[in-house]
Amino acid sequence: MSIVLTKSFKEPPFCKKEILRYAGCKTIDSNIEELLNSCIKEAEKRFTYKVCYTQLDLNISDDVCDFGLFSVKSEGLAANLRNCKKAILCGATVGVEIDRFISKYSRISPSKAIMFQAIGTERIEKLCDAFCDDFEKENGVFLKPRFSPGYSDLSLTTQKELFRILDCPKNIGVSLSDNMLMSPSKAVTFFCGITDSTDKVVLNKCSHCSKHDCQFRGKI
Amino acid sequence: MNFLEYLNSNIVFLDGGMGTLLQSRGLKAGEYPERWNITHSDIIIDIHKSYYDAGSNVVCTNTFGANILKFDEIELEDIVKNAIANARKAAETSLSNKQKFVALDIGPSGKLLKPLGDLDFEDAVDVFAKTVKLGVKYGADLVIIETMNDSYETKAALLAAKENSSLPVIVSNAYGEDGKLMTGATPSAMVALIEGMGADALGANCSLGPEQLRNVAVELINNASVPVILKPNAGLPRIEDGKTVFDITPEEFADEVCTLVKMGVRVVGGCCGTTPEYIKLLEEKIKDLSPIPIIDKNKTVVSSYTHTVEFGKQPILIGERINPTGKKRFKQALLENDMDYILTEGVNQQEKGVHILDVNVGLPDINEVEMLKNAVCELQTVTNLPLQIDTANPLAMESAIRRYNGKAMINSVNGKKESMEAVFPLVKKYGGLVVALTLDEDGIPETAEGRVAVAEKILETAEVYGISKKDIIFDTLAMTVSADNNAAFATLKSLNYIKNNIGCHTSLGVSNVSFGLPYRDAINGVFFSLCLENGLSAAIMNPYSADMMKTYYAFRALKGLDENCADYIANSETFATTVNTPIAQTQKTPEEYGSELQKAIAKGLKDKAADLTKALLETIEPLDIVNNEVIPALNKVGIGFENKTVYLPQLLMSAEAAKSSFEVIKAYMSNGEKTANKGIVVIATVHGDIHDIGKNIVKMLLENYGFNVVDLGKDVPPETVLGKVVETKAPLAVLSALMTTTVPAMEETIKLLKNDAPWCKVVVGGAVLTQDYADKINADKYAKDAMEAVRYAEEVMKF
C-alpha cells in the first residue's frame, strides 16, 4: 500500500547569488543590492515549507514507467529513472505568502515583484534540495535529479496523476487548475529515482536537461 | 431533542478518522473514498456504527470531497444520498443509548479561490450549495464544514450552508504548526468571520495532534461566544513495516483533549489516525465533566484574512484617503478605472500606521456596485488590513461585503427607518461591525441628548434583527466648528455618554470639524485628542497629517498605552511637518545623465524623482519635463536594457521612478488633461492564466512611454478582449501567457480579433512564447521582453 507522508521544513538560508541569477542580474550595483536586501528582509519567516511524498515501486520497459498505481509514457522520464527499482513522487510548496508579495508588488512596484519572483524560485528549489538531502540521509540512499511534468517529453497532464496520488490540496494546500497551473505558484511536483549508488546520480543538474536554449543553462 | 438543544446543555462527541480506517480496509491512494458509500456501503456503515458504539453523538458522513468539481450531478446525488443513508443505518443499528445525529460533512473544494487560485468566490458558493441542498434533501441533521485551510473558502461554504438550509452549521478549520490557516488567518480572525455569519459552533481539526493544537484551542475559547470544536489528529504519521502509524496513543489523546474540555472546549472528536478506540477512551474520560457555560466575550472586532482589530484596548486609526471627496486626482483615477492608484493609496496608508482602511469609491458617473466590489477585492490583494466599506448604496454595500474576506467594518447605518431596513439584514447575514450615525428622519440633533436618543433607537432596532450591541459602533458626527461655535461640545458629550453609559464603542470622522478654517490640521489634532480623552475608540483620519499622528502617538504615550514610549520614539522623526528638501540645482550632474532628474530616473530613485519633478514644475511646463527629461532618461535605460548592460530589475526601478515623476505631473495638472496620449493599447493575460507579473511590467512601461493602456487583468476571456478593442478602436492589443496550456486561449483570442477587429495588431509575450509559437498562432509580433513590446507599440502608432 502506498502511503503519503507530509513534512515541514525550517526556513533554509537565503542565497543572494541564486536570487540575483533568477532575477536576471549578472552584475550587481548598490541600488539592486538594496532592493534585494529589503525584499529578503520582508520575506524572512513569512513562508511555510511543506512537502508531501510517497514511495512507489517502479518497473521500466522502453519508454513506459510503471508505478503500480499508474504508468507514464515518456522517454525523458524513463531515461532519468533508468536502473531505479523505486522512485518517490513528491509535491512541495513554500505557501501562499510569496504569491501575495508578487501580486502586491506587481501592482505597485514591479522591480520588487521581479525580486520576489526570483526569491520564490530560489525558495522552492532550496526546499526541494533540503527534502532530497534529508531523504537520502534518513534512508541511506541516493536520489537522481528531480524530474517534473513539463520536462522533456513528460506531459503536463501527468500533474493530474500526481495530484490524484499525493492529494496535494489536502496535504500541502496546493491545487491544480484545469490548465495544469498550480496554486500557490511557487510549488513543484516531481519524480525522483532512488538508487544505492552515486555512480548513477548526475551531479550537474543541467546536463540531463533537453532545454538547450535555457538562459540559465550550465551555470548551476 | 434536536442538535442545537443538545449542544446547548451537553458536551458533544463527534466521530474519529475515516480516511485511515478506509485505507486499512483496502482504499488505495488516489481512489475517491466517497464512492465507497455506494460500492462498499457495508464497510462505511460498519465504521460509522463503531463510532456510535464508542460514544459519538455525531457521525460525519463520508462526503469530505463530495462536490460537483469531482463528481457529476448524478453521481454526486447518489453519493450524498447513500452517505446519509449509511450514517442513518449505523445510528439505527448501534446499541449506544446516546443522542445520535448525522452531520453532512463538507470538506474543501480542492481548489484555491481567486486571487490566489482560479476558483471564483461565487463559483465556490455554488459548488458547496449543490452538496448542501442534497444534504437537506436526504435528511442530514446538521452540516459540518471541516478541514478548511482558507478563510475565504470557509466563508463560501458557510454562506452556501446558510443560504440553502436552515440546518445547524458547525465549522472547523485546519491550522498549521504556526497556529494559522494556510492562507494566514489567526484563530481569532476565524472566530470573527465565522461567528459573524452565524455558525452554531466553530473550531479546529486535522493537521496536528491535540497538544500542538492547544494554543489554537485556547485562542478560540478566549474569543468565541459560541461552542468551540476540537477534533485533532492522533499526532503525526510515520511508516512502520509498510503501515501508517500515529505517534499519540488513545490514552495520551484523551488526556490532552480532556484538559482542553476543562478549559472550555465543548465539541470533541478525532481526525486523521484516530479510531473508535480513541473516541471510546475520550468519552469515558469526559462524560462526567460538566460542560463549561458559553459566555458572550463581548468583543468588538473586525477582521481581514489574516488578523483581527479589536476596539477598546487602543485607539484605532481608520485611513480616510480612499475617497474621492475633494480629491481631483482620485476622481480622475476612478473615472479612468486606474485601480493601481487606489491600491497605492491603500499601501501608503498602511505604511503610515493605520489599522483599518476606509473604502469609498462613490462618484456619480461610475457604476459604484461594480467599482466598490472590485476595489475591495483588489485591495485585499495588496494589503492585509481590515477594510471599512463606505457607501450609501445598499446594493454596492452588499456586493462588497459578500466578497470581503473577513468580518468587515460597514459605514454606515443611521436612525432612519429606511436605512436600518436596508443595512441591518446585511449585517446579520454577512457579519460585520456597523458604524451607526446618530441622525434620523429629523436630521442631526443639535444636542448631545438628541444624538443619544437616536443611538438608543438604533440599538433597539438592531436587537430586533438579532444584531448584538458589540457589533454597533456609534459616530456622533463631528460638525464644522466654524459654522457653529458649540458644534464640538455636542459631539464630545454624546460620544462620552455612549461610551461610558451605553457601553458601545465610537468612531468619528474627525477632520469634518475644521471645514472652512485655515490650517485645518491644527484644529483636527487638538479635536482628536479631546475626542480620545472622551472615550473615542476609532478615528477616520488622514494618516499623512503630522498633527494627527503626533496626537495619536503622544496620547498613547501619556495614557500608558505605549510601553517605554517605544512607538512614540520610533515614529518621532515623522512628526515634523514635511518640508520639501531644497534641490541643489547648482550641484554638478555628470554629463552622462543630462540632469539631476534624469539621473534619479536612471538610478531608480522614486522619491528623489518626485521631489525633483515638483521643483522643476515651478519653472518648466509639464509637457517639457516629460519630453525633455523623463522620456530621454527612460530611453537611455531602455537602450541599456536592449544592449544587456542594464538588467530587468534596474529597468523596472527606473520605470517606477519615471512613474512617480508622472504622478507629480498628473496631480499638478489641475484641469485633469492627459499628460500625453500616443494611442490606446488593450492589454490582458489570456483566459485560464492567472499570472500577471509580465503583463503588469509591460503595462507600466507602455504607460511611461505615453500610451493609454486599458488593462483587462488576468484570466480574460477572448470575447472580453475583442469587446474592449472594438469599444476603444484600439490599434494594438498585448496578450500574455505563461503556460503552454493557455496558449490555445491566446490563439482563440487572436482569431477573434483578426475576424472582428482586423485593424488591431496583436503582440504576444510570456514565459513559454517563442517566435515559432507566435507565428503558429498568427500573432503580428512576438516580443521577447517589455522593451520590445514598447518599441513595437511605437512602430504601430507611428511615432
mmCIF file with all atom_site columns, C-alpha atoms in Angstrom, chain B residues 458-560:
data_model
loop_
_atom_site.group_PDB
_atom_site.id
_atom_site.type_symbol
_atom_site.label_atom_id
_atom_site.label_alt_id
_atom_site.label_comp_id
_atom_site.label_asym_id
_atom_site.label_entity_id
_atom_site.label_seq_id
_atom_site.pdbx_PDB_ins_code
_atom_site.Cartn_x
_atom_site.Cartn_y
_atom_site.Cartn_z
_atom_site.occupancy
_atom_site.B_iso_or_equiv
_atom_site.pdbx_formal_charge
_atom_site.auth_seq_id
_atom_site.auth_comp_id
_atom_site.auth_asym_id
_atom_site.auth_atom_id
_atom_site.pdbx_PDB_model_num
ATOM 1   C CA . ILE B 1 458 ? -30.784 52.264 16.633 1.00 0.00 ? 458 ILE B CA 1
ATOM 2   C CA . LEU B 1 459 ? -29.760 49.762 19.325 1.00 0.00 ? 459 LEU B CA 1
ATOM 3   C CA . GLU B 1 460 ? -33.356 48.713 19.943 1.00 0.00 ? 460 GLU B CA 1
ATOM 4   C CA . THR B 1 461 ? -33.967 48.132 16.249 1.00 0.00 ? 461 THR B CA 1
ATOM 5   C CA . ALA B 1 462 ? -30.684 46.225 15.831 1.00 0.00 ? 462 ALA B CA 1
ATOM 6   C CA . GLU B 1 463 ? -31.754 43.892 18.613 1.00 0.00 ? 463 GLU B CA 1
ATOM 7   C CA . VAL B 1 464 ? -34.902 43.020 16.685 1.00 0.00 ? 464 VAL B CA 1
ATOM 8   C CA . TYR B 1 465 ? -32.676 41.926 13.791 1.00 0.00 ? 465 TYR B CA 1
ATOM 9   C CA . GLY B 1 466 ? -30.569 39.823 16.165 1.00 0.00 ? 466 GLY B CA 1
ATOM 10  C CA . ILE B 1 467 ? -27.567 42.152 15.951 1.00 0.00 ? 467 ILE B CA 1
ATOM 11  C CA . SER B 1 468 ? -25.637 42.415 19.159 1.00 0.00 ? 468 SER B CA 1
ATOM 12  C CA . LYS B 1 469 ? -24.634 45.704 20.757 1.00 0.00 ? 469 LYS B CA 1
ATOM 13  C CA . LYS B 1 470 ? -20.965 44.818 20.367 1.00 0.00 ? 470 LYS B CA 1
ATOM 14  C CA . ASP B 1 471 ? -21.347 44.928 16.584 1.00 0.00 ? 471 ASP B CA 1
ATOM 15  C CA . ILE B 1 472 ? -22.515 48.531 16.528 1.00 0.00 ? 472 ILE B CA 1
ATOM 16  C CA . ILE B 1 473 ? -20.114 51.450 16.763 1.00 0.00 ? 473 ILE B CA 1
ATOM 17  C CA . PHE B 1 474 ? -21.531 54.964 17.023 1.00 0.00 ? 474 PHE B CA 1
ATOM 18  C CA . ASP B 1 475 ? -20.456 58.015 15.081 1.00 0.00 ? 475 ASP B CA 1
ATOM 19  C CA . THR B 1 476 ? -21.828 61.056 16.917 1.00 0.00 ? 476 THR B CA 1
ATOM 20  C CA . LEU B 1 477 ? -20.981 63.259 13.922 1.00 0.00 ? 477 LEU B CA 1
ATOM 21  C CA . ALA B 1 478 ? -18.321 65.918 14.021 1.00 0.00 ? 478 ALA B CA 1
ATOM 22  C CA . MET B 1 479 ? -19.879 69.157 12.706 1.00 0.00 ? 479 MET B CA 1
ATOM 23  C CA . THR B 1 480 ? -17.929 72.109 11.487 1.00 0.00 ? 480 THR B CA 1
ATOM 24  C CA . VAL B 1 481 ? -16.966 74.444 14.305 1.00 0.00 ? 481 VAL B CA 1
ATOM 25  C CA . SER B 1 482 ? -16.666 77.469 12.006 1.00 0.00 ? 482 SER B CA 1
ATOM 26  C CA . ALA B 1 483 ? -20.430 77.324 11.396 1.00 0.00 ? 483 ALA B CA 1
ATOM 27  C CA . ASP B 1 484 ? -21.428 76.711 14.990 1.00 0.00 ? 484 ASP B CA 1
ATOM 28  C CA . ASN B 1 485 ? -19.108 77.529 17.893 1.00 0.00 ? 485 ASN B CA 1
ATOM 29  C CA . ASN B 1 486 ? -20.703 74.857 20.062 1.00 0.00 ? 486 ASN B CA 1
ATOM 30  C CA . ALA B 1 487 ? -20.567 72.097 17.451 1.00 0.00 ? 487 ALA B CA 1
ATOM 31  C CA . ALA B 1 488 ? -17.686 70.260 19.085 1.00 0.00 ? 488 ALA B CA 1
ATOM 32  C CA . PHE B 1 489 ? -19.443 70.118 22.508 1.00 0.00 ? 489 PHE B CA 1
ATOM 33  C CA . ALA B 1 490 ? -22.423 68.113 21.310 1.00 0.00 ? 490 ALA B CA 1
ATOM 34  C CA . THR B 1 491 ? -20.156 65.628 19.535 1.00 0.00 ? 491 THR B CA 1
ATOM 35  C CA . LEU B 1 492 ? -17.865 65.158 22.520 1.00 0.00 ? 492 LEU B CA 1
ATOM 36  C CA . LYS B 1 493 ? -20.620 64.962 25.099 1.00 0.00 ? 493 LYS B CA 1
ATOM 37  C CA . SER B 1 494 ? -22.617 62.403 23.162 1.00 0.00 ? 494 SER B CA 1
ATOM 38  C CA . LEU B 1 495 ? -19.665 60.177 22.440 1.00 0.00 ? 495 LEU B CA 1
ATOM 39  C CA . ASN B 1 496 ? -18.659 60.309 26.092 1.00 0.00 ? 496 ASN B CA 1
ATOM 40  C CA . TYR B 1 497 ? -22.181 59.270 27.124 1.00 0.00 ? 497 TYR B CA 1
ATOM 41  C CA . ILE B 1 498 ? -22.414 56.471 24.555 1.00 0.00 ? 498 ILE B CA 1
ATOM 42  C CA . LYS B 1 499 ? -19.045 55.075 25.585 1.00 0.00 ? 499 LYS B CA 1
ATOM 43  C CA . ASN B 1 500 ? -19.488 55.300 29.332 1.00 0.00 ? 500 ASN B CA 1
ATOM 44  C CA . ASN B 1 501 ? -23.225 54.926 29.891 1.00 0.00 ? 501 ASN B CA 1
ATOM 45  C CA . ILE B 1 502 ? -24.467 52.830 26.985 1.00 0.00 ? 502 ILE B CA 1
ATOM 46  C CA . GLY B 1 503 ? -21.242 50.814 26.726 1.00 0.00 ? 503 GLY B CA 1
ATOM 47  C CA . CYS B 1 504 ? -20.763 50.996 22.963 1.00 0.00 ? 504 CYS B CA 1
ATOM 48  C CA . HIS B 1 505 ? -17.674 51.926 21.017 1.00 0.00 ? 505 HIS B CA 1
ATOM 49  C CA . THR B 1 506 ? -17.437 55.122 18.998 1.00 0.00 ? 506 THR B CA 1
ATOM 50  C CA . SER B 1 507 ? -15.901 56.264 15.749 1.00 0.00 ? 507 SER B CA 1
ATOM 51  C CA . LEU B 1 508 ? -15.637 59.721 14.254 1.00 0.00 ? 508 LEU B CA 1
ATOM 52  C CA . GLY B 1 509 ? -14.661 61.406 11.006 1.00 0.00 ? 509 GLY B CA 1
ATOM 53  C CA . VAL B 1 510 ? -12.513 63.814 12.968 1.00 0.00 ? 510 VAL B CA 1
ATOM 54  C CA . SER B 1 511 ? -11.467 66.249 10.260 1.00 0.00 ? 511 SER B CA 1
ATOM 55  C CA . ASN B 1 512 ? -15.031 67.390 9.469  1.00 0.00 ? 512 ASN B CA 1
ATOM 56  C CA . VAL B 1 513 ? -14.734 69.691 12.481 1.00 0.00 ? 513 VAL B CA 1
ATOM 57  C CA . SER B 1 514 ? -12.350 72.090 10.728 1.00 0.00 ? 514 SER B CA 1
ATOM 58  C CA . PHE B 1 515 ? -14.123 72.694 7.412  1.00 0.00 ? 515 PHE B CA 1
ATOM 59  C CA . GLY B 1 516 ? -13.789 76.283 6.302  1.00 0.00 ? 516 GLY B CA 1
ATOM 60  C CA . LEU B 1 517 ? -10.878 77.129 8.560  1.00 0.00 ? 517 LEU B CA 1
ATOM 61  C CA . PRO B 1 518 ? -7.260  77.775 7.634  1.00 0.00 ? 518 PRO B CA 1
ATOM 62  C CA . TYR B 1 519 ? -4.536  75.317 8.689  1.00 0.00 ? 519 TYR B CA 1
ATOM 63  C CA . ARG B 1 520 ? -7.098  72.645 9.437  1.00 0.00 ? 520 ARG B CA 1
ATOM 64  C CA . ASP B 1 521 ? -4.557  70.201 10.825 1.00 0.00 ? 521 ASP B CA 1
ATOM 65  C CA . ALA B 1 522 ? -4.099  72.317 13.968 1.00 0.00 ? 522 ALA B CA 1
ATOM 66  C CA . ILE B 1 523 ? -7.818  72.115 14.823 1.00 0.00 ? 523 ILE B CA 1
ATOM 67  C CA . ASN B 1 524 ? -8.037  68.477 13.811 1.00 0.00 ? 524 ASN B CA 1
ATOM 68  C CA . GLY B 1 525 ? -5.113  67.418 16.003 1.00 0.00 ? 525 GLY B CA 1
ATOM 69  C CA . VAL B 1 526 ? -6.471  69.093 19.132 1.00 0.00 ? 526 VAL B CA 1
ATOM 70  C CA . PHE B 1 527 ? -10.020 67.926 18.481 1.00 0.00 ? 527 PHE B CA 1
ATOM 71  C CA . PHE B 1 528 ? -8.711  64.395 18.030 1.00 0.00 ? 528 PHE B CA 1
ATOM 72  C CA . SER B 1 529 ? -7.069  64.475 21.453 1.00 0.00 ? 529 SER B CA 1
ATOM 73  C CA . LEU B 1 530 ? -10.269 65.845 23.041 1.00 0.00 ? 530 LEU B CA 1
ATOM 74  C CA . CYS B 1 531 ? -12.227 63.021 21.425 1.00 0.00 ? 531 CYS B CA 1
ATOM 75  C CA . LEU B 1 532 ? -9.768  60.396 22.630 1.00 0.00 ? 532 LEU B CA 1
ATOM 76  C CA . GLU B 1 533 ? -9.979  61.786 26.143 1.00 0.00 ? 533 GLU B CA 1
ATOM 77  C CA . ASN B 1 534 ? -13.775 61.490 25.923 1.00 0.00 ? 534 ASN B CA 1
ATOM 78  C CA . GLY B 1 535 ? -13.519 57.834 25.016 1.00 0.00 ? 535 GLY B CA 1
ATOM 79  C CA . LEU B 1 536 ? -13.324 57.795 21.220 1.00 0.00 ? 536 LEU B CA 1
ATOM 80  C CA . SER B 1 537 ? -12.457 54.256 20.086 1.00 0.00 ? 537 SER B CA 1
ATOM 81  C CA . ALA B 1 538 ? -11.610 54.944 16.440 1.00 0.00 ? 538 ALA B CA 1
ATOM 82  C CA . ALA B 1 539 ? -10.935 57.890 14.186 1.00 0.00 ? 539 ALA B CA 1
ATOM 83  C CA . ILE B 1 540 ? -11.444 58.105 10.447 1.00 0.00 ? 540 ILE B CA 1
ATOM 84  C CA . MET B 1 541 ? -8.481  60.301 9.663  1.00 0.00 ? 541 MET B CA 1
ATOM 85  C CA . ASN B 1 542 ? -5.719  61.399 7.337  1.00 0.00 ? 542 ASN B CA 1
ATOM 86  C CA . PRO B 1 543 ? -2.569  59.464 8.250  1.00 0.00 ? 543 PRO B CA 1
ATOM 87  C CA . TYR B 1 544 ? -0.436  61.846 6.187  1.00 0.00 ? 544 TYR B CA 1
ATOM 88  C CA . SER B 1 545 ? -1.267  64.624 8.652  1.00 0.00 ? 545 SER B CA 1
ATOM 89  C CA . ALA B 1 546 ? 1.661   65.067 11.019 1.00 0.00 ? 546 ALA B CA 1
ATOM 90  C CA . ASP B 1 547 ? -0.636  66.736 13.585 1.00 0.00 ? 547 ASP B CA 1
ATOM 91  C CA . MET B 1 548 ? -2.966  63.748 13.714 1.00 0.00 ? 548 MET B CA 1
ATOM 92  C CA . MET B 1 549 ? -0.156  61.240 14.014 1.00 0.00 ? 549 MET B CA 1
ATOM 93  C CA . LYS B 1 550 ? 1.571   63.329 16.672 1.00 0.00 ? 550 LYS B CA 1
ATOM 94  C CA . THR B 1 551 ? -1.635  63.400 18.694 1.00 0.00 ? 551 THR B CA 1
ATOM 95  C CA . TYR B 1 552 ? -2.098  59.663 18.327 1.00 0.00 ? 552 TYR B CA 1
ATOM 96  C CA . TYR B 1 553 ? 1.389   58.714 19.478 1.00 0.00 ? 553 TYR B CA 1
ATOM 97  C CA . ALA B 1 554 ? 1.543   61.347 22.215 1.00 0.00 ? 554 ALA B CA 1
ATOM 98  C CA . PHE B 1 555 ? -1.885  60.324 23.597 1.00 0.00 ? 555 PHE B CA 1
ATOM 99  C CA . ARG B 1 556 ? -0.842  56.689 23.772 1.00 0.00 ? 556 ARG B CA 1
ATOM 100 C CA . ALA B 1 557 ? 2.428   57.579 25.475 1.00 0.00 ? 557 ALA B CA 1
ATOM 101 C CA . LEU B 1 558 ? 0.648   59.764 28.073 1.00 0.00 ? 558 LEU B CA 1
ATOM 102 C CA . LYS B 1 559 ? -2.107  57.205 28.732 1.00 0.00 ? 559 LYS B CA 1
ATOM 103 C CA . GLY B 1 560 ? 0.227   54.320 29.419 1.00 0.00 ? 560 GLY B CA 1
#
